[in-house]
mmCIF file of C-alpha atoms in Angstrom:
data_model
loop_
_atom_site.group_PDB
_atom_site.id
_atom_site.type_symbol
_atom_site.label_atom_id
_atom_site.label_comp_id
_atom_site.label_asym_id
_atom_site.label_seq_id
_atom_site.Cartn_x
_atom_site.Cartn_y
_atom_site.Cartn_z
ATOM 1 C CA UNK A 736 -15.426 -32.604 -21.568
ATOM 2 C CA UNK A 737 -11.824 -32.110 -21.640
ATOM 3 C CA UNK A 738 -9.646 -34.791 -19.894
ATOM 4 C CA UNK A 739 -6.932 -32.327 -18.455
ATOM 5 C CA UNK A 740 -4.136 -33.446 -16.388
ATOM 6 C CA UNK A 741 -5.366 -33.962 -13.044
ATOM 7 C CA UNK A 742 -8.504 -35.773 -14.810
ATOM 8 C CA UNK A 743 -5.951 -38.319 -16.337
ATOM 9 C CA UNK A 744 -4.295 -39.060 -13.453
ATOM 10 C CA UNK A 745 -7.794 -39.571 -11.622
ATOM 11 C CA UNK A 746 -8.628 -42.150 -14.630
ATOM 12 C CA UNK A 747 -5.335 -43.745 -13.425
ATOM 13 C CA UNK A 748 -6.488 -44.818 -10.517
ATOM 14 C CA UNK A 749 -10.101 -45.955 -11.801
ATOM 15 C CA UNK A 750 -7.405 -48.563 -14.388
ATOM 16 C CA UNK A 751 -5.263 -49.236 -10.747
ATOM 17 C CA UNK A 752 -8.886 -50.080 -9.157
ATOM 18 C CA UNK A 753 -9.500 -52.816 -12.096
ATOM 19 C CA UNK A 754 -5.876 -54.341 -11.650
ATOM 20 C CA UNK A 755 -6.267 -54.314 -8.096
ATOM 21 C CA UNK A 756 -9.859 -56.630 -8.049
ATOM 22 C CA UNK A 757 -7.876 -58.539 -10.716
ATOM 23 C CA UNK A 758 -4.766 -59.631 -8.826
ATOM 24 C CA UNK A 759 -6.722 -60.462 -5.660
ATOM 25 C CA UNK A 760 -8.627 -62.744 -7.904
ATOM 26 C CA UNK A 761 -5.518 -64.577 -8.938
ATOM 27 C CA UNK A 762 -4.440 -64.265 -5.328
ATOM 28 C CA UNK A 763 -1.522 -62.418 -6.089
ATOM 29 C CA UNK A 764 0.415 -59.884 -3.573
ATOM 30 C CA UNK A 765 0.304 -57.500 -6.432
ATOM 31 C CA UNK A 766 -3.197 -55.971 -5.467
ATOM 32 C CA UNK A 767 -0.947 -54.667 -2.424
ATOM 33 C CA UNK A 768 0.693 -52.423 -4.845
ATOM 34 C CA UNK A 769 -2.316 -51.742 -6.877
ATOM 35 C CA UNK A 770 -3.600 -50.277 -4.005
ATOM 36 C CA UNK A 771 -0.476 -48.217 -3.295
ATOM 37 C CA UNK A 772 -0.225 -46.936 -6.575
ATOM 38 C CA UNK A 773 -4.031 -45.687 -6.040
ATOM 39 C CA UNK A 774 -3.382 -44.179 -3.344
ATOM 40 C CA UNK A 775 -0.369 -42.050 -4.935
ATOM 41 C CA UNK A 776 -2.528 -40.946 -7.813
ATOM 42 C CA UNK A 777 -5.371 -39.974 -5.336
ATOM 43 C CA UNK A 778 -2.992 -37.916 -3.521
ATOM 44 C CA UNK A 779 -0.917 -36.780 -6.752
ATOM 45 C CA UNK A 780 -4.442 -35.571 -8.902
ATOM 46 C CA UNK A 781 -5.395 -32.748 -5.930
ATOM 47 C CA UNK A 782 -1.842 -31.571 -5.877
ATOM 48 C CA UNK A 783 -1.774 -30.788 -9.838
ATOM 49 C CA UNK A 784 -5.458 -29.308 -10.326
ATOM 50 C CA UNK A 785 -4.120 -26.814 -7.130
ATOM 51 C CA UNK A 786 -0.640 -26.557 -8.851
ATOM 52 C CA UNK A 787 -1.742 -26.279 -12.607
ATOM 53 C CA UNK A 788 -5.152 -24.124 -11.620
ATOM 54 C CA UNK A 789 -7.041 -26.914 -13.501
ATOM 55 C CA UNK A 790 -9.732 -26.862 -10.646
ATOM 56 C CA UNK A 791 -12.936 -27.737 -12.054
ATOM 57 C CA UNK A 792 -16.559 -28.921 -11.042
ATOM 58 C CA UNK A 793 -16.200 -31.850 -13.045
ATOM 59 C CA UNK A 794 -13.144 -32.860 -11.882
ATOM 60 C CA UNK A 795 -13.982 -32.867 -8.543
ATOM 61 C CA UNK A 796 -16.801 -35.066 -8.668
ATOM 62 C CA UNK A 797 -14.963 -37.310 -10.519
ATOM 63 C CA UNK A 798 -12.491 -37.387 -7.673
ATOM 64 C CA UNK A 799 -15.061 -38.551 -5.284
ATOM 65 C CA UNK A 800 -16.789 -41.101 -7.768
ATOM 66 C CA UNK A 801 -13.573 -43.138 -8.494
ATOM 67 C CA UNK A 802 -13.190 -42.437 -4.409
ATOM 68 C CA UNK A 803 -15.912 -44.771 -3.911
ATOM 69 C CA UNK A 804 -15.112 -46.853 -6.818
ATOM 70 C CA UNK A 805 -11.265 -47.963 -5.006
ATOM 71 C CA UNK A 806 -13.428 -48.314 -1.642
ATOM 72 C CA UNK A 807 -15.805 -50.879 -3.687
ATOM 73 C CA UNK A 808 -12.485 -52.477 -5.610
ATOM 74 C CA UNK A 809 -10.759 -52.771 -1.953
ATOM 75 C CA UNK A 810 -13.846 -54.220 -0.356
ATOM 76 C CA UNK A 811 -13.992 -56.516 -2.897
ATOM 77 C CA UNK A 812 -10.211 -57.320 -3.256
ATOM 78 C CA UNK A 813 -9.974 -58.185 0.508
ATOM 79 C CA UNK A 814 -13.340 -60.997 0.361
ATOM 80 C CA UNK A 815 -11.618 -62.460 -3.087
ATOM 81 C CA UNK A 816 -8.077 -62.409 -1.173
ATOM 82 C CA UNK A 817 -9.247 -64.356 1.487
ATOM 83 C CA UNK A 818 -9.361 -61.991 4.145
ATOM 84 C CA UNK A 819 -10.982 -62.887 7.531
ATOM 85 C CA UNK A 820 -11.269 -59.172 8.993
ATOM 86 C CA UNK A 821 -14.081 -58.776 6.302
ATOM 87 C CA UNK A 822 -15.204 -62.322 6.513
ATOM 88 C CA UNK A 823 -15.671 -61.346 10.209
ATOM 89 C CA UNK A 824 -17.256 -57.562 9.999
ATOM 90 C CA UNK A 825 -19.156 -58.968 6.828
ATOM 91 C CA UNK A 826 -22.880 -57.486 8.162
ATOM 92 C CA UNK A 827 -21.564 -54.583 9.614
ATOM 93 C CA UNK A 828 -19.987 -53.766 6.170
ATOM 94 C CA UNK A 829 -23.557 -54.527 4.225
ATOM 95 C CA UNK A 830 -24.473 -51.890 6.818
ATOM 96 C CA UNK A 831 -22.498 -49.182 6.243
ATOM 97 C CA UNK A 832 -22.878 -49.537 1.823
ATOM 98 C CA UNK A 833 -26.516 -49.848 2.487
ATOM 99 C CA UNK A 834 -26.631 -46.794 4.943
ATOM 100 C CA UNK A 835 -24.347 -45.213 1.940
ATOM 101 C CA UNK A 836 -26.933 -45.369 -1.009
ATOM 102 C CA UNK A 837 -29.500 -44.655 1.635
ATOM 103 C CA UNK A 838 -28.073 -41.374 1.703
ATOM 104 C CA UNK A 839 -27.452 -41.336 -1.606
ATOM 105 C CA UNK A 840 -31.097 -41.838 -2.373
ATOM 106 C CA UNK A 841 -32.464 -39.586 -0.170
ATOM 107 C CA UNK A 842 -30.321 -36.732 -1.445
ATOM 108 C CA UNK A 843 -31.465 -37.641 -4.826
ATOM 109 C CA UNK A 844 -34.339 -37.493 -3.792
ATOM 110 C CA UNK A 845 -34.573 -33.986 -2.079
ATOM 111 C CA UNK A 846 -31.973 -32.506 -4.095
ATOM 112 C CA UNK A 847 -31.808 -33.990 -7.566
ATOM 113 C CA UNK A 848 -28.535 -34.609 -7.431
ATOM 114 C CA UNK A 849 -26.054 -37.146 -5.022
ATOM 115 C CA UNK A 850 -23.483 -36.149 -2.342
ATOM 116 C CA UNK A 851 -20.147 -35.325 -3.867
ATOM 117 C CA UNK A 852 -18.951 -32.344 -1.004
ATOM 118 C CA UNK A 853 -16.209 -33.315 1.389
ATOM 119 C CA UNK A 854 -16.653 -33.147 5.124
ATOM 120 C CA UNK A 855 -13.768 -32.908 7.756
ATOM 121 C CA UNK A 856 -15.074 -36.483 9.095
ATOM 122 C CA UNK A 857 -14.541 -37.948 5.478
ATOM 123 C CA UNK A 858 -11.376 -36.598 5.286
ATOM 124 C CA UNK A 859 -10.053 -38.800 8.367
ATOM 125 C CA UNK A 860 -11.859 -41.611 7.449
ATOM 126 C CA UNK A 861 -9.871 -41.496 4.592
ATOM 127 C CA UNK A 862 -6.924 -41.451 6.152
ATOM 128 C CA UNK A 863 -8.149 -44.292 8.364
ATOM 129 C CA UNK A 864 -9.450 -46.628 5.723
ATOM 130 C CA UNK A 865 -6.061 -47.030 3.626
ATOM 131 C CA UNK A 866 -3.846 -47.764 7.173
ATOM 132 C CA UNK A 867 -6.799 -50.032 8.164
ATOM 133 C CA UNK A 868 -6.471 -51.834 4.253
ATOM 134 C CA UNK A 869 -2.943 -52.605 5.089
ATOM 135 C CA UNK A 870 -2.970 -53.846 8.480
ATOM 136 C CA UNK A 871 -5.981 -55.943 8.130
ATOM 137 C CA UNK A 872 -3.180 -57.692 5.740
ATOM 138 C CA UNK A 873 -2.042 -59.000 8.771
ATOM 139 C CA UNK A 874 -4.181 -58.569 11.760
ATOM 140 C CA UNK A 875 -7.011 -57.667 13.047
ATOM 141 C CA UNK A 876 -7.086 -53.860 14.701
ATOM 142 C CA UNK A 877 -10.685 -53.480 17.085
ATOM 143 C CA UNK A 878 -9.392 -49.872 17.033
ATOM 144 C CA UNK A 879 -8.855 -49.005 13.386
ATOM 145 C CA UNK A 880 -12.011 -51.018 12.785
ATOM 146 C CA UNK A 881 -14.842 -48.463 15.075
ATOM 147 C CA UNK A 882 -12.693 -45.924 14.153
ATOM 148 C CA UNK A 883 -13.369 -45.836 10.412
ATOM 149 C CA UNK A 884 -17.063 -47.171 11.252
ATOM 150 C CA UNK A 885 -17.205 -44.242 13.465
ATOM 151 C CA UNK A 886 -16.401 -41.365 10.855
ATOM 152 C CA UNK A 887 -17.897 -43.191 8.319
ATOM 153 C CA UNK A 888 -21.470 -43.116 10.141
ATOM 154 C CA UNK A 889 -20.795 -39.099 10.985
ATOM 155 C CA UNK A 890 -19.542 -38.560 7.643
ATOM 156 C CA UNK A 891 -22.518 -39.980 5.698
ATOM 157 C CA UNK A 892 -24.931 -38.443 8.497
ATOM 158 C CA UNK A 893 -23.552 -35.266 8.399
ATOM 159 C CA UNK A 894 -23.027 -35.067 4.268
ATOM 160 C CA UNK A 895 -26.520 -35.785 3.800
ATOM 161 C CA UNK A 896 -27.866 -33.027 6.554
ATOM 162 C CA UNK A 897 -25.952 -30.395 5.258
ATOM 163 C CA UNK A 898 -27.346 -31.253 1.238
ATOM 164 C CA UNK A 899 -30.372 -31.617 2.241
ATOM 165 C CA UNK A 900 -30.852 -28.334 4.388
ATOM 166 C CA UNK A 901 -28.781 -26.953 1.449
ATOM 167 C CA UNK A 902 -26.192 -25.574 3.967
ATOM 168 C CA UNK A 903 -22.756 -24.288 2.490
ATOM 169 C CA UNK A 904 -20.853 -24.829 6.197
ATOM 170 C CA UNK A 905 -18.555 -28.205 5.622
ATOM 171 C CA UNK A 906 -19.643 -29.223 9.605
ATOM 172 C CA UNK A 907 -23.362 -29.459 11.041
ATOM 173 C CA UNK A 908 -22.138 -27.940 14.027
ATOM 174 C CA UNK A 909 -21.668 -25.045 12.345
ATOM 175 C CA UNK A 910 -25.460 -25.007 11.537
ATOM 176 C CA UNK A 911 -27.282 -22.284 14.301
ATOM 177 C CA UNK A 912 -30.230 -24.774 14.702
ATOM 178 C CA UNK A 913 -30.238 -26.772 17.792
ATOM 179 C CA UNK A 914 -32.753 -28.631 16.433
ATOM 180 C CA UNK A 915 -30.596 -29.987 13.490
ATOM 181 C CA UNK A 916 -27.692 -30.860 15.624
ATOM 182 C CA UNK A 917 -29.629 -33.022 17.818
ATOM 183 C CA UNK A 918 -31.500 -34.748 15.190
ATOM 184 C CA UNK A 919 -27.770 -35.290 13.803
ATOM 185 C CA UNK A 920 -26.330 -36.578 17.063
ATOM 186 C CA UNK A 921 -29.129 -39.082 17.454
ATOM 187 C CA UNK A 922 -28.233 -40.431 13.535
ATOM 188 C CA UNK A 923 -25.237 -40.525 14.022
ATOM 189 C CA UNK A 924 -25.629 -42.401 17.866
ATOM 190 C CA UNK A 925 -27.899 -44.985 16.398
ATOM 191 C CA UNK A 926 -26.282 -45.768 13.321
ATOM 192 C CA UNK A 927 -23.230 -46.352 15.475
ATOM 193 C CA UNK A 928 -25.634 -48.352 17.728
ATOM 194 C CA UNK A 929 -26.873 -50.531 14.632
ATOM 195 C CA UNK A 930 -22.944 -51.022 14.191
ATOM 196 C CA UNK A 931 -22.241 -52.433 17.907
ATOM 197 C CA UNK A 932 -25.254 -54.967 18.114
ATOM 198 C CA UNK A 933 -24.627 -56.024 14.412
ATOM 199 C CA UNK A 934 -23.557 -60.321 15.067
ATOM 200 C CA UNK A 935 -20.089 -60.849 14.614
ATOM 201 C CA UNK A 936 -19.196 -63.937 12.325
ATOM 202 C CA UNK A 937 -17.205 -65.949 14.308
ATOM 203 C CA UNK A 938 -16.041 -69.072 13.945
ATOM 204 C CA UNK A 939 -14.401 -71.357 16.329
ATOM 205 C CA UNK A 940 -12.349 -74.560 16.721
ATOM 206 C CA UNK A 941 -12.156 -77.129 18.947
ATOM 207 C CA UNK A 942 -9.341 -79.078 20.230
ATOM 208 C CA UNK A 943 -9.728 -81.770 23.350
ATOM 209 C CA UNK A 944 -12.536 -80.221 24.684
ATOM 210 C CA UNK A 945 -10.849 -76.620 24.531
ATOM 211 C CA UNK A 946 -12.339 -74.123 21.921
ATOM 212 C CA UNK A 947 -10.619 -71.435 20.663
ATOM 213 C CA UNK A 948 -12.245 -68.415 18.545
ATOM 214 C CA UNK A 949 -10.132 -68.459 14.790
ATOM 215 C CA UNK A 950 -8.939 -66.974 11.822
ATOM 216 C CA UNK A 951 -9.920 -68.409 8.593
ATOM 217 C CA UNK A 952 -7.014 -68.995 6.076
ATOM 218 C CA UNK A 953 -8.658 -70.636 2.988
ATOM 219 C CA UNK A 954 -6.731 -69.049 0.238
ATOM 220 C CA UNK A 955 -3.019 -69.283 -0.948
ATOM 221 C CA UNK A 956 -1.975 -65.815 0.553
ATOM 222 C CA UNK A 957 -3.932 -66.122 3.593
ATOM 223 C CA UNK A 958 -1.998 -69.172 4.318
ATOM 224 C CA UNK A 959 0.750 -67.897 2.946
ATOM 225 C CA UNK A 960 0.927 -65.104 5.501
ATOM 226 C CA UNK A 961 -0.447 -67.194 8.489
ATOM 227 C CA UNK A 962 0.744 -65.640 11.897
ATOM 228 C CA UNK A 963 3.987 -63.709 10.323
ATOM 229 C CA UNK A 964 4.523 -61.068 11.481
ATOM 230 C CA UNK A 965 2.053 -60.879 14.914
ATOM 231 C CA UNK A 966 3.350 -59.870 17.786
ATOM 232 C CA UNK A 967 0.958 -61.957 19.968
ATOM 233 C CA UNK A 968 -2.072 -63.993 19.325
ATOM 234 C CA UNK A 969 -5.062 -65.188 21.165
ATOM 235 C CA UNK A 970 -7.088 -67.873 19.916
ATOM 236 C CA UNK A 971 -6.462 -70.116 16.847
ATOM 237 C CA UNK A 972 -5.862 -69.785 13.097
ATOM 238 C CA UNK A 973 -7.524 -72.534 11.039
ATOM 239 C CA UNK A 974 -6.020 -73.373 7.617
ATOM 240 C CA UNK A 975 -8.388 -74.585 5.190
ATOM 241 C CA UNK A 976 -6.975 -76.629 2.002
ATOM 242 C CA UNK A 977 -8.785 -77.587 -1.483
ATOM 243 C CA UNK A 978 -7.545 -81.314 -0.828
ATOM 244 C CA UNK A 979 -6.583 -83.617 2.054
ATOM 245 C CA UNK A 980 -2.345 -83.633 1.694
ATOM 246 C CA UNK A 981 1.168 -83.456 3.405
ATOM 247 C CA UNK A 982 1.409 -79.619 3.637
ATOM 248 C CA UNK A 983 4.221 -78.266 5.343
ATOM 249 C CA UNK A 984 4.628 -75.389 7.594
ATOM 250 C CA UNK A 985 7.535 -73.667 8.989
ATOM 251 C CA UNK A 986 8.611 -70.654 11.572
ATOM 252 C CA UNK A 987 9.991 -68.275 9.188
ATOM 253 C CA UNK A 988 9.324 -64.168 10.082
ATOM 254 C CA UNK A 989 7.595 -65.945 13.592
ATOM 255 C CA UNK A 990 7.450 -64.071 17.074
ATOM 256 C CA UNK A 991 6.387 -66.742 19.308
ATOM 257 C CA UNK A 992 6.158 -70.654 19.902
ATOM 258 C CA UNK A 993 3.370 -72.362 18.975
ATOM 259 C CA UNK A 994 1.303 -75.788 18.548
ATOM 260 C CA UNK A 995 1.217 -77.244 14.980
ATOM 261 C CA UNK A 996 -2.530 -79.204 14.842
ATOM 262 C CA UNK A 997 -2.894 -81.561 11.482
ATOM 263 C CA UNK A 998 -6.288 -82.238 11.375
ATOM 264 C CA UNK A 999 -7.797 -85.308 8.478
ATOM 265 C CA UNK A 1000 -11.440 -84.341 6.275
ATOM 266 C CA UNK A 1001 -13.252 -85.851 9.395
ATOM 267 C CA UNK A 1002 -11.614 -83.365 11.455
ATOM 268 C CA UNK A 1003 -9.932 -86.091 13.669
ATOM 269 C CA UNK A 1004 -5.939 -84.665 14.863
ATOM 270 C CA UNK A 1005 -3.481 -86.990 12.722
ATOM 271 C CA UNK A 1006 -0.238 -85.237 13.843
ATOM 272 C CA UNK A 1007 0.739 -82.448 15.936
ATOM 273 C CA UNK A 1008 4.033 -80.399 16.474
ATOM 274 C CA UNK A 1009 4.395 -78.680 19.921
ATOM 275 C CA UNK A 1010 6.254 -75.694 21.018
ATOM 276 C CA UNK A 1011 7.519 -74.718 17.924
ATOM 277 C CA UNK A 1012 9.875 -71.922 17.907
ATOM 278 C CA UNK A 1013 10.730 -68.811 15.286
ATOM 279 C CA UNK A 1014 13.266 -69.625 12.941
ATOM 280 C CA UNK A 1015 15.297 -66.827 12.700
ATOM 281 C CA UNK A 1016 18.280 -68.078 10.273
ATOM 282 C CA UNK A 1017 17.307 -70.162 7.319
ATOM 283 C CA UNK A 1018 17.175 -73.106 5.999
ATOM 284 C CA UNK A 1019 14.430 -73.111 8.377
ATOM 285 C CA UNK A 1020 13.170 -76.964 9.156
ATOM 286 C CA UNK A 1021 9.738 -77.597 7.890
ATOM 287 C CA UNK A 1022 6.684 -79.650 9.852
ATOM 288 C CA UNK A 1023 4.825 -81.931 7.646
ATOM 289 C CA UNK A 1024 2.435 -84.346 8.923
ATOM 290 C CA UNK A 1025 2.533 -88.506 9.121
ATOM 291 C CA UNK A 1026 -0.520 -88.478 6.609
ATOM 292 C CA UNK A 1027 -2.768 -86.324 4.797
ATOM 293 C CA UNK A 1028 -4.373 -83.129 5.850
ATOM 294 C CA UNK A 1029 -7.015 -80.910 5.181
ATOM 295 C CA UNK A 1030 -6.873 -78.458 7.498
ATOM 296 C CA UNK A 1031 -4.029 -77.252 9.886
ATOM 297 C CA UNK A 1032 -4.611 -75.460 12.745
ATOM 298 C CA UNK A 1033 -1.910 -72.947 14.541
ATOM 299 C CA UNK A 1034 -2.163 -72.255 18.375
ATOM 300 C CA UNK A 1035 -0.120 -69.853 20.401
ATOM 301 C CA UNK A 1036 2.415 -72.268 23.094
ATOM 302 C CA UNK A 1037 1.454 -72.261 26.381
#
């Protein structure tokens, strides 16, 4: 096998995948542009095979192997970075990678070989997945979230109809069976279903009576980022630290007051700042509590 140009440049990325797991595990920002830089190459290695005529079979199944690869790396990067959007969706996502070597397996099994071909559905799901990666960074999006479980489902669905009923058309609904669509349609309808009445892993704190559903922050980015950024915010985000301690917190790249909730091992409130507003010109003043903390919780002024 020859490793031409666009092959080396798809090995790139499988390296960029590696260093991307690796800085999440060390908590570092870095797997941000890890990411980027995979993304680049995956758009970069298509252009040259076109450009340099160095289309080949091999090449593009290698494509779509180190595809999946980055999805695995960024799944993983996001649980070791702390994440809660995955912490959250964490059955649904079991879900979809078990649905994914479920179709793997049955197209092994009917076909002797896996699904490599590229539908229009997996197309926009990729598209969807990387601007979901990057805002999950700081919120959560309900939107981007069904809509990348949404063409994943199709996607996956409609891959493994058309391999199995050896079709060369890249949509089922180009298929002339009825039958086959229908049968499609209901996949698709009740894997999406499965989705929907998945539970939902949420967590929630309480504060004088008054719960709140939160956002877990247990890792030095996560609590680095904390509510930066948001426009709004409903509910609470709970800071979680290795040791009780006099952590401060301050209002720098804020958008709204909020209440400032030191909270001792026991969970009993030791301190608490109210009202805080955005600091918008630095030094910005910093809230530290009377005594030790372990966790910290942030809640949106009333």
């Amino acid at each position: 096998m020859k490793l031409n140009v666009p092959n080396s440049v798809t090995f790139l990325r499988v390296i960029f995948g590696g260093l991307m797991v690796w800085s999440a595990y060390a908590h570092s920002f870095a797997f941000v542009v890890f990411y980027l830089l995979a993304l680049a190459t995956d758009l970069l290695d298509g252009f040259l095979a076109r450009k340099l005529k160095q289309e080949t079979e091999f090449g593009a199944k290698f494509d779509a192997i180190t595809d999946n690869f980055i999805v695995v790396c960024v799944v993983l990067s996001l649980y070791l970075f702390g994440i809660y959007v995955l912490e959250k969706y964490i059955y649904q996502a079991i879900f979809l990678v078990s649905y994914y070597l479920l179709v793997q397996a049955l197209s092994y099994y009917h076909t002797k070989e896996p699904v490599f071909m590229r539908n229009y559905a997996a197309l926009a799901a990729a598209v969807v997945f990387p601007v979901l990666v990057l805002v999950s960074l700081v919120f959560e999006s309900k939107l981007l979230l069904w809509l990348y479980g949404i063409l994943t489902a199709y996607s996956l669905t409609e891959k493994l109809f058309l391999k199995v009923g050896r079709s060369a058309h890249r949509s089922v609904f180009l298929v002339k069976s009825l039958k086959t669509k229908i049968y499609f349609a209901a996949i698709v309808l009740l894997i999406v279903g499965a989705l929907y009445i998945l539970p939902v892993n949420d967590t929630e704190v309480c504060i004088d009576d008054t719960c709140y559903p939160a956002e877990i922050r247990n890792t030095p980015p996560g609590r680095q980022l904390g509510l930066m950024y948001r426009n709004d915010f409903e509910g609470a985000m709970l800071f979680v630290f290795e040791e009780p301690g006099r952590y401060g917190f301050w209002m720098k790249n804020m958008r709204f007051p909020i209440d400032i909730i030191f909270l001792d091992e026991g969970m009993e409130i030791v301190d608490t700042f109210e009202n805080v507003p955005p600091c918008y010109e630095e030094p910005c003043p910093l809230y530290t509590p009377s005594s030790d903390a372990k966790y910290v919780v942030e809640i949106k002024s009333e």
